[in-house]
Every structure is written in structure tokens, then in C-alpha cells.
Tab-separated table of C-alpha atoms and ligand atoms in Angstrom:
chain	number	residue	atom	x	y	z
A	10	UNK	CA	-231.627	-3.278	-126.825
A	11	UNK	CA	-230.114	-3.786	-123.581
A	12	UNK	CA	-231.341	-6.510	-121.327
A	13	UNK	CA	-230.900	-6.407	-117.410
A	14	UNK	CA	-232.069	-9.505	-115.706
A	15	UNK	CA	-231.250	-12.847	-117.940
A	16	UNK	CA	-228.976	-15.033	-116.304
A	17	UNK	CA	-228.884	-17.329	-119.195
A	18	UNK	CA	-225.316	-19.562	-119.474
A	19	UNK	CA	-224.712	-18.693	-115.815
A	20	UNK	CA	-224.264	-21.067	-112.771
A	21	UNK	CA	-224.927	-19.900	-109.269
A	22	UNK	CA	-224.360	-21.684	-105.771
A	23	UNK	CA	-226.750	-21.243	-103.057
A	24	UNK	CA	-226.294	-22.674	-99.962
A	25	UNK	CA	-228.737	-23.351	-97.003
A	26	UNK	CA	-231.400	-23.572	-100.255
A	27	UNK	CA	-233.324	-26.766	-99.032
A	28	UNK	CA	-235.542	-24.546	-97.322
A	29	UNK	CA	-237.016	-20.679	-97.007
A	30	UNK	CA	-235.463	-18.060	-98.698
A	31	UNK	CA	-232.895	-20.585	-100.428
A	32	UNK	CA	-234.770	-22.489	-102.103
A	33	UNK	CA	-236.837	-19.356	-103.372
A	34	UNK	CA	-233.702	-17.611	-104.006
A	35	UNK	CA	-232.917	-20.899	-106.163
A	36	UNK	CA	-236.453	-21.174	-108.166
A	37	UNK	CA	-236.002	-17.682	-109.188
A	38	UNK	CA	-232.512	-17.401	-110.095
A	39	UNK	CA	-233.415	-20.380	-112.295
A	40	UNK	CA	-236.045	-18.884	-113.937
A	41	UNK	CA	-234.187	-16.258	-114.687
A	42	UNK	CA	-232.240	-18.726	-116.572
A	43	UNK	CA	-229.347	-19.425	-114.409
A	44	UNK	CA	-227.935	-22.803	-113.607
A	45	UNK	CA	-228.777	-23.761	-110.199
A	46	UNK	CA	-226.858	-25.615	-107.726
A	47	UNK	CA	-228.983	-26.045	-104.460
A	48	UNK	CA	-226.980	-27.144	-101.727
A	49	UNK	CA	-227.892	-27.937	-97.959
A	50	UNK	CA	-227.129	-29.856	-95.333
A	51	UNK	CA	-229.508	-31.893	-95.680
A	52	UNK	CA	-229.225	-33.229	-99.428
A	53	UNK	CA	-232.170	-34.881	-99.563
A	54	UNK	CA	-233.987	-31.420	-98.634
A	55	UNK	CA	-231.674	-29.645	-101.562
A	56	UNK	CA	-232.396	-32.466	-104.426
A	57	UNK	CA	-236.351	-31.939	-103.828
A	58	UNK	CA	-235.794	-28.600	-104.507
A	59	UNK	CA	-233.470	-29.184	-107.522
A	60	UNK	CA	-236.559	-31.803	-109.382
A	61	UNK	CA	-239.247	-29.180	-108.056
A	62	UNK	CA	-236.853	-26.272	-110.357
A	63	UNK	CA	-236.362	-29.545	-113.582
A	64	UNK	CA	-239.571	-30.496	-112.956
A	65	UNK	CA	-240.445	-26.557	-113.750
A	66	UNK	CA	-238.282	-26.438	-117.426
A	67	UNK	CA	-235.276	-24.843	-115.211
A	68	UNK	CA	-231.801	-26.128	-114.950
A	69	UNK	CA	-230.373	-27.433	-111.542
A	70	UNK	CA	-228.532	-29.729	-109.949
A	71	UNK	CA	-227.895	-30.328	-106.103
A	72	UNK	CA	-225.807	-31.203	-102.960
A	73	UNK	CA	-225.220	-31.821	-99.692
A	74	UNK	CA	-223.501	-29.193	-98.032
A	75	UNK	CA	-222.332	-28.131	-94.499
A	76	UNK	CA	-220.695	-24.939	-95.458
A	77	UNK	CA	-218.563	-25.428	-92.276
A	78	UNK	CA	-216.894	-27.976	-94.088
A	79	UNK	CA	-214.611	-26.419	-96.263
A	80	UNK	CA	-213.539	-29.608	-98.114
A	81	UNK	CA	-217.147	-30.311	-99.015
A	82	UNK	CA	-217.609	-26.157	-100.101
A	83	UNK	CA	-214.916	-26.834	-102.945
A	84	UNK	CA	-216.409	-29.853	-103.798
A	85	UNK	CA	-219.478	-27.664	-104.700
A	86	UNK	CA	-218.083	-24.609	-106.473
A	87	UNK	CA	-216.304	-27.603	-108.479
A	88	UNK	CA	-219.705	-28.662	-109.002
A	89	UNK	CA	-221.865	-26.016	-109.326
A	90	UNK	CA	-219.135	-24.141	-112.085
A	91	UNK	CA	-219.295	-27.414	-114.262
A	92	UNK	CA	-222.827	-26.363	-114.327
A	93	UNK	CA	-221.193	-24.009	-117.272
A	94	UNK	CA	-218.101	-24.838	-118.855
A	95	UNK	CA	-216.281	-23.776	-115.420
A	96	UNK	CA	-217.241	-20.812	-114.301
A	97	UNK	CA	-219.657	-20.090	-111.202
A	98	UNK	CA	-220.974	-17.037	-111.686
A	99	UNK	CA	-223.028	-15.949	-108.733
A	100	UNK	CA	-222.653	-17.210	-104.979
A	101	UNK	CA	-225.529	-16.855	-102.457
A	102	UNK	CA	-224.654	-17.442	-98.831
A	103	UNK	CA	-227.818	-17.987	-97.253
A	104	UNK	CA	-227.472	-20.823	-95.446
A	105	UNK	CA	-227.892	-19.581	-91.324
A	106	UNK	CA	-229.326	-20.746	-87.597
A	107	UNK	CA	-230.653	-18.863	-84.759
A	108	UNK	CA	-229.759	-19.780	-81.190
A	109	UNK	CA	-231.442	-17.292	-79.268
A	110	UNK	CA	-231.318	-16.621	-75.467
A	111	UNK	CA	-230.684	-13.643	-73.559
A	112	UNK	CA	-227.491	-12.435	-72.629
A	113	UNK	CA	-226.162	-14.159	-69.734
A	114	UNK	CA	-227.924	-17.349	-70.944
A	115	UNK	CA	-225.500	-17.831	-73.817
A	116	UNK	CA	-223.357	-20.365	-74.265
A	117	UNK	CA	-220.039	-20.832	-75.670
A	118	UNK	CA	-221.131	-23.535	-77.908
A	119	UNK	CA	-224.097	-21.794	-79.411
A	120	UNK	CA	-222.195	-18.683	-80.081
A	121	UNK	CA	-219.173	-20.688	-81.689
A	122	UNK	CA	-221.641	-22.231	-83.939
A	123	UNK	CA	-223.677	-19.563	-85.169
A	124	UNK	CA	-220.133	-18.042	-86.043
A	125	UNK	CA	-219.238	-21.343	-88.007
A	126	UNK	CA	-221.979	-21.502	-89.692
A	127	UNK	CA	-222.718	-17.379	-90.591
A	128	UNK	CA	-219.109	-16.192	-90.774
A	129	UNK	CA	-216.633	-19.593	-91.073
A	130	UNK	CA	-219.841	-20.877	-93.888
A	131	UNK	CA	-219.240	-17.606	-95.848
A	132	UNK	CA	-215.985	-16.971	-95.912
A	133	UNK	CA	-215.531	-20.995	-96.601
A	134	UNK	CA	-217.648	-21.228	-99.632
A	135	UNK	CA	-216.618	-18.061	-101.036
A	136	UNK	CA	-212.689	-18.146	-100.943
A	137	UNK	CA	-214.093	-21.948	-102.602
A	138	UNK	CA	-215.894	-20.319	-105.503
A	139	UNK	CA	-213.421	-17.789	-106.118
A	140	UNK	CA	-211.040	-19.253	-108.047
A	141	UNK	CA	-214.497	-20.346	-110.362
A	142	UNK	CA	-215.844	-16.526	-110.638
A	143	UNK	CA	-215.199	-14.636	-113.657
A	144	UNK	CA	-213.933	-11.240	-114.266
A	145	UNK	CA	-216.348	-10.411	-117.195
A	146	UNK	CA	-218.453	-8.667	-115.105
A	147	UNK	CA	-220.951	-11.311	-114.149
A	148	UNK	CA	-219.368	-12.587	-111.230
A	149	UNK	CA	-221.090	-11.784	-107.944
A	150	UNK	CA	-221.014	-12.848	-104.078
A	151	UNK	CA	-224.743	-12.000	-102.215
A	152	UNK	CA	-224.070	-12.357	-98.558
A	153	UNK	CA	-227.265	-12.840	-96.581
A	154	UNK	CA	-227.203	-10.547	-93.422
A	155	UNK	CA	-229.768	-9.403	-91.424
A	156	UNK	CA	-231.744	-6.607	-89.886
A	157	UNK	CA	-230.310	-7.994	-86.629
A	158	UNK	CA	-226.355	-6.985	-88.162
A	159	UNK	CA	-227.773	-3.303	-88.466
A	160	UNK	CA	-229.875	-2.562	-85.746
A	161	UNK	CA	-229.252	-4.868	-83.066
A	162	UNK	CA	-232.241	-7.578	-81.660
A	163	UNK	CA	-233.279	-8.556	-77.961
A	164	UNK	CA	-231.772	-12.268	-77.380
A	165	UNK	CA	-229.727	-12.696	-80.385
A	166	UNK	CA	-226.642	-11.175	-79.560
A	167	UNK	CA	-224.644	-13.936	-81.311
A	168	UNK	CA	-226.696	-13.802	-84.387
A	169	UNK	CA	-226.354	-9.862	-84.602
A	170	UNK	CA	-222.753	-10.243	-84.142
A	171	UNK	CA	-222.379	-13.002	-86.628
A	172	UNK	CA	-224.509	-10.885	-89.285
A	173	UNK	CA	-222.893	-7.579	-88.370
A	174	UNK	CA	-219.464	-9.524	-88.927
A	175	UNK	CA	-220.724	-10.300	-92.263
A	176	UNK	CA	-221.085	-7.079	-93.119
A	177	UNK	CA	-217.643	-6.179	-92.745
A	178	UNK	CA	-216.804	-9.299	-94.586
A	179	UNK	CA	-219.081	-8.029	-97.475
A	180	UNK	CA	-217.883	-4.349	-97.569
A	181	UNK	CA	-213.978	-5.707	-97.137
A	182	UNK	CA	-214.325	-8.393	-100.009
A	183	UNK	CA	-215.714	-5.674	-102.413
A	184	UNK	CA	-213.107	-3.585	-102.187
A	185	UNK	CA	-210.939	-6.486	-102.663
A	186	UNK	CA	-213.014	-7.795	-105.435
A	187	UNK	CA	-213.380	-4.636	-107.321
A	188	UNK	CA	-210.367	-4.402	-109.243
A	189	UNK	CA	-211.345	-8.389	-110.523
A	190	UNK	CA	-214.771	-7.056	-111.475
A	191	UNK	CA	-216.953	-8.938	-108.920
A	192	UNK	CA	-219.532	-7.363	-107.428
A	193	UNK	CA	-220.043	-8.259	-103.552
A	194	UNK	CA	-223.381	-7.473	-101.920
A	195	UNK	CA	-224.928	-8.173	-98.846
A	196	UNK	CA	-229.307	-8.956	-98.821
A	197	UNK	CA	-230.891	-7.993	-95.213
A	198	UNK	CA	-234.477	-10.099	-96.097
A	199	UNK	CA	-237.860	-10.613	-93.723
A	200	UNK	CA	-239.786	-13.252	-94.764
A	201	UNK	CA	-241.872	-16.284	-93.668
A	202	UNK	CA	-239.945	-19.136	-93.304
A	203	UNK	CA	-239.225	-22.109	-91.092
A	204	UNK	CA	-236.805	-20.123	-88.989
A	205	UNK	CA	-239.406	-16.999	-88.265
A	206	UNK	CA	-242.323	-19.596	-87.364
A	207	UNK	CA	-241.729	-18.685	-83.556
A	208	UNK	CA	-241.461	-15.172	-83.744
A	209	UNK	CA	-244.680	-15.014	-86.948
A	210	UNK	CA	-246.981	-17.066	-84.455
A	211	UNK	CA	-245.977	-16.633	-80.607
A	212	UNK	CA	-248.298	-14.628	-78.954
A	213	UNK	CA	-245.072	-12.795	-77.233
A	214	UNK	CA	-243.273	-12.483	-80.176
A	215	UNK	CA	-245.832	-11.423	-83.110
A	216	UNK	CA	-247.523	-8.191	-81.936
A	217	UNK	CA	-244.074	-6.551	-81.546
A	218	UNK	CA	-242.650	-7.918	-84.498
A	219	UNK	CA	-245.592	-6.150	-86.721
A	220	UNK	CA	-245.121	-3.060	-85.173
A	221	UNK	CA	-241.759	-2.655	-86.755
A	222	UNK	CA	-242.463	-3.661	-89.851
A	223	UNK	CA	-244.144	-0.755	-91.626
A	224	UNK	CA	-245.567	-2.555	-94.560
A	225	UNK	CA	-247.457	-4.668	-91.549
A	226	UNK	CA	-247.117	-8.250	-93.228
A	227	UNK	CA	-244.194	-11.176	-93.833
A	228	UNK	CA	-243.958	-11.231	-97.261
A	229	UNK	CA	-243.664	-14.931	-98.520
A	230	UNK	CA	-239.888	-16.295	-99.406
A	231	UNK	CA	-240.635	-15.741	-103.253
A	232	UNK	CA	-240.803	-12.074	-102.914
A	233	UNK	CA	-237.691	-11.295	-101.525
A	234	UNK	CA	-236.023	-13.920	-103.643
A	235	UNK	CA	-236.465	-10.883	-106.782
A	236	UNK	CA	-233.837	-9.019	-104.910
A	237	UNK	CA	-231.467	-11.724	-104.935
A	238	UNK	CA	-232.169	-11.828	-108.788
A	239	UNK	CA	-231.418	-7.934	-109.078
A	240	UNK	CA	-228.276	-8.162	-107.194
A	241	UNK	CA	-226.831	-11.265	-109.585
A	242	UNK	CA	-227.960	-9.777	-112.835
A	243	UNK	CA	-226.414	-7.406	-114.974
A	244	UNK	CA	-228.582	-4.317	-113.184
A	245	UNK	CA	-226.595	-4.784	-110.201
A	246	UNK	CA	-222.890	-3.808	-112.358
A	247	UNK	CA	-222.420	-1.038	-110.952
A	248	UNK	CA	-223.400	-1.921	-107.266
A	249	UNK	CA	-220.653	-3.417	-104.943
A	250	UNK	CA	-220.289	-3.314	-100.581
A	251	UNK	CA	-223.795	-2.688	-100.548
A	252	UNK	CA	-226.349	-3.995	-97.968
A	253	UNK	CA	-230.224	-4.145	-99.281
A	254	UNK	CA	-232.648	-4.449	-96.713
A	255	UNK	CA	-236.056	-6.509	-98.305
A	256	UNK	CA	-237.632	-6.184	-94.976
A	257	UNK	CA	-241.321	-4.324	-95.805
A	258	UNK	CA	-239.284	-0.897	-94.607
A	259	UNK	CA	-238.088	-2.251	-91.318
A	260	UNK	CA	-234.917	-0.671	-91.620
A	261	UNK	CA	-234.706	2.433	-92.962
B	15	NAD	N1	-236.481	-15.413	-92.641
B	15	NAD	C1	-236.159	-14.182	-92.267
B	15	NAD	O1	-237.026	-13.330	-91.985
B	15	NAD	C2	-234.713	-13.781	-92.171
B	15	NAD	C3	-234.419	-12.509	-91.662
B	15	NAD	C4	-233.102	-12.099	-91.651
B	15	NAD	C5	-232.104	-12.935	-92.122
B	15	NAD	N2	-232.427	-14.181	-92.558
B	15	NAD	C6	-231.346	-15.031	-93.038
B	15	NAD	O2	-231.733	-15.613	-94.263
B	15	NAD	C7	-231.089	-16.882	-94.416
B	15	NAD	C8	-232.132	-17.936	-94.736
B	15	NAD	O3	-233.054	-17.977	-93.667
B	15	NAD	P1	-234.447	-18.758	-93.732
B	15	NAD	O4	-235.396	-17.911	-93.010
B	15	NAD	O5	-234.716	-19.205	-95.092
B	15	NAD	O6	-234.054	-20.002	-92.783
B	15	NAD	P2	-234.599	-21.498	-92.788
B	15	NAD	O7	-234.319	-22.006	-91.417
B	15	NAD	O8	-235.975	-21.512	-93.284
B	15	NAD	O9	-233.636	-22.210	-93.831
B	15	NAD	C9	-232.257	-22.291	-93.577
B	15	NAD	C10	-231.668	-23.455	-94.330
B	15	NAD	O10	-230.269	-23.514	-94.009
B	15	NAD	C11	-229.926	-24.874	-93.832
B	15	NAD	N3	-228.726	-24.997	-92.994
B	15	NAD	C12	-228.644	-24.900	-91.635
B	15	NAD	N4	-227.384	-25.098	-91.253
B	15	NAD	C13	-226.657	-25.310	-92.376
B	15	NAD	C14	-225.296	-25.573	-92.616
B	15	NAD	N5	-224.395	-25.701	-91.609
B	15	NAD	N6	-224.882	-25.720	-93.898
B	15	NAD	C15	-225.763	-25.633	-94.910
B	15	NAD	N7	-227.071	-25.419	-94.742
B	15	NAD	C16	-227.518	-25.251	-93.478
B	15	NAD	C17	-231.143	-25.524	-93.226
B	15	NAD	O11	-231.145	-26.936	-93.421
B	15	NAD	C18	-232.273	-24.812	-93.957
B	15	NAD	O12	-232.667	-25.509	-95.130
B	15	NAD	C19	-230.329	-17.125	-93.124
B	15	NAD	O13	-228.986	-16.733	-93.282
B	15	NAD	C20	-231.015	-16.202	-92.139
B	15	NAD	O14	-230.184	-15.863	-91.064
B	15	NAD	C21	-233.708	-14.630	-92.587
């Protein structure tokens, strides 16, 4: 019988996982059966994550990682593919900031660094890992975008530029990717994390947000981490350039 979603004897790199949707993303792609490598910047937040996943009977391992370093990015695929005889199956760039302001309140510096870390992060760790990703199939990038890259948000035009722009990186690197049998995909989540406390809890912020989201709650980090699971497995073979919103219906 066919099986879809074991990830048994393969590695996967997640970055920004010390936290949020990463280190959800991380606990379920190990229990799935995948090797984890949980990377961060902060290391000590990605090793607590890596004992919480041993601790649990799953397999990881962790780093430090600024994924605008691109030195320390091959340093991890390195890592993360000896997780499994050398190959890195499945790369999840999750890792992101907000700097919002309005419009003419935006700085050079914060828009420079949400592009280093969305855009330069991704395309660092991924032209890292490729070399590690295999051509049996089982290979797959999952970029993490946003709702903001689709539809646009009030005070975040750096952000929605940054996530839009990784959309075109996602779509582009599929059709490069295709003919090597790696599936790239792009993951537009909502969830309640560190980085939506603001907008989950501030009086100003809140009321609007729940308006748009049809489902009318945040769904906790481990439920959109599933989709991250489709997209790596072998139900996601035939899917490539594709961008999944996991948002309660927001975009539609
Ligand atoms: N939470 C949401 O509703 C939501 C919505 C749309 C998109 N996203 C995207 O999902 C991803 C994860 O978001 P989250 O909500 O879990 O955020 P979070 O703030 O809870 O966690 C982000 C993690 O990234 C790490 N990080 C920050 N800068 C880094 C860097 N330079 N290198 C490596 N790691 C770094 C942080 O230390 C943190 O652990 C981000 O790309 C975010 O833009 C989140």
C-alpha cells in the first residue's frame, strides 16, 4: 500500500525554529519521522527545542543560525544532511522579523534588514542546501511567505515586499528545480506566535484582525505546522511554485 506522509531516513533544515511556527514546524516534521535540524539565531533557543523533540523519542539536532550569514547557512546544510548519510532532504525557511511603521516613517535600515533576513536568509540557505538535496523525488524547499506578499497590509510595506519577493523567488526556483525533481513551495500561515502578540492583543489591532479571518480564531503554531508536513512528504510530488495559505480562509 502506498504511504503519503512518513518522512522516515530524511533530514530537514528549519531555520528561525527556536520559536513559533519553527519550532512547531520542527516537532512535527520529526514526528513524522524526519531528522530535524532546528536552527536560530539564538542557539540556545534552537537546542531547547531540539531536547524538547529527543526528549519526545524524535531525532534532532540543532544550531545557531543567522541565515544572513551565508558562511554559517553552509555550515548547517553540512550539518543538518549528515543528519542522513548526506543528503538534506527538506528546507524550511521560516525564520522572519516585522518592522512595521507607516509609509513615510520607514527607514532605510529597517527595510534593508527585513530584506536580509526574508529574501538574502532564503536565497542564502537554500543555494547552501542545494548541493545536499536529492533528485529522488524527496527533495523539497517550503518558503514561508505571507498573507501580507498577496494582499498587501497597512504599515508593513517592507514586509509585504520582502514576502511578495519571495514569492517570485519560490515560483522562479521551481521552475528551475523541476527538471532536478525538487519540489519548491511557498506556506502563507496565521498563527499565534511571539511575533502576532501585538496585533492578537492590542485593542487597535485585534478587532480588525478577526474580521478578516473567517474561521474567527488564531489557530495555535501546531496546526499550521501539518501543512508544512504535507508540503515535505511524498503527497506534495506532484505540487511545485505553489503558495498555500493556512490562514483560517483569510485569503481566498
Ligand atoms: N505568525 C503568523 O501569523 C505569521 C503570518 C504570516 C507569516 N509568518 C511568517 O512565519 C515565519 C515564522 O513566524 P513566527 O510567527 O513563528 O515568528 P516568531 O517571531 O515567533 O519566530 C521567529 C523566529 O525567527 C528567529 N529569527 C529572527 N531573525 C533571525 C535570523 N536573522 N536568523 C535566524 N533566525 C532568526 C527568531 O529568533 C524567532 O525564534 C516568519 O517568516 C513570519 O514572517 C507568520
Amino acid at each position: 500500500m502506498r504511504t503519503y506522509f512518513d518522512l522516515a531516513g530524511r533530514s530537514a533544515l528549519v531555520t528561525g525554529a527556536g520559536a513559533g511556527i519553527g519550532a512547531a514546524v520542527s516537532e512535527a516534521l520529526a514526528a513524522a519521522g524526519a531528522s530535524v535540524l532546528v536552527t536560530d539565531i539564538s542557539g540556545d533557543a534552537a537546542a531547547a527545542v531540539a531536547e524538547r523533540i529527543n526528549t519526545a523519542g524524535g531525532k534532532a539536532d540543532s544550531a545557531a543560525l543567522d541565515v544572513s550569514d551565508r558562511e554559517a547557512a553552509e555550515a548547517a546544510a553540512a550539518q543538518a544532511a549528515a543528519l542522513t548519510e548526506g543528503n538534506l532532504h527538506i528546507v524550511v525557511n521560516n525564520a522572519g522579523v516585522t518592522s512595521p511603521a507607516m509609509f513615510p516613517k520607514l527607514t532605510d535600515e529597517t527595510f534593508r534588514v527585513t530584506f536580509d533576513i526574508h529574501v538574502m536568509g532564503t536565497f542564502h540557505v537554500t543555494q547552501a542546501a542545494l548541493p545536499h538535496i536529492p533528485t529522488d523525488g524527496t527533495g523539497r524547499v517550503i518558503n514561508v511567505t505571507s498573507s501580507a506578499g498577496i494582499t498587501g497590509t497597512l504599515g508593513q510595506v517592507n514586509y509585504s515586499a520582502a514576502k511578495a519577493g519571495l514569492i517570485g523567488f519560490t515560483k522562479s526556483l521551481a521552475r528551475e528545480l523541476a527538471p532536478k525533481n525538487i519540489m519548491v513551495n511557498a506556506l502563507a500561515p496565521l498563527a499565534a506566535t511571539p511575533m502576532t502578540e501585538t496585533i492578537r492583543t492590542n485593542e487597535k489591532f485585534a478587532a480588525n484582525m478577526m474580521n478578516r479571518i473567517p474561521l474567527k480564531r488564531w489557530a495555535e503554531a501546531d496546526e499550521v505546522a501539518g501543512a508544512f508536513v504535507f508540503l515535505a512528504s511524498d503527497a506534495a510530488s506532484y505540487i511545485t511554485g505553489q503558495v498555500l495559505p493556512v490562514d483560517g480562509g483569510m485569503v481566498m
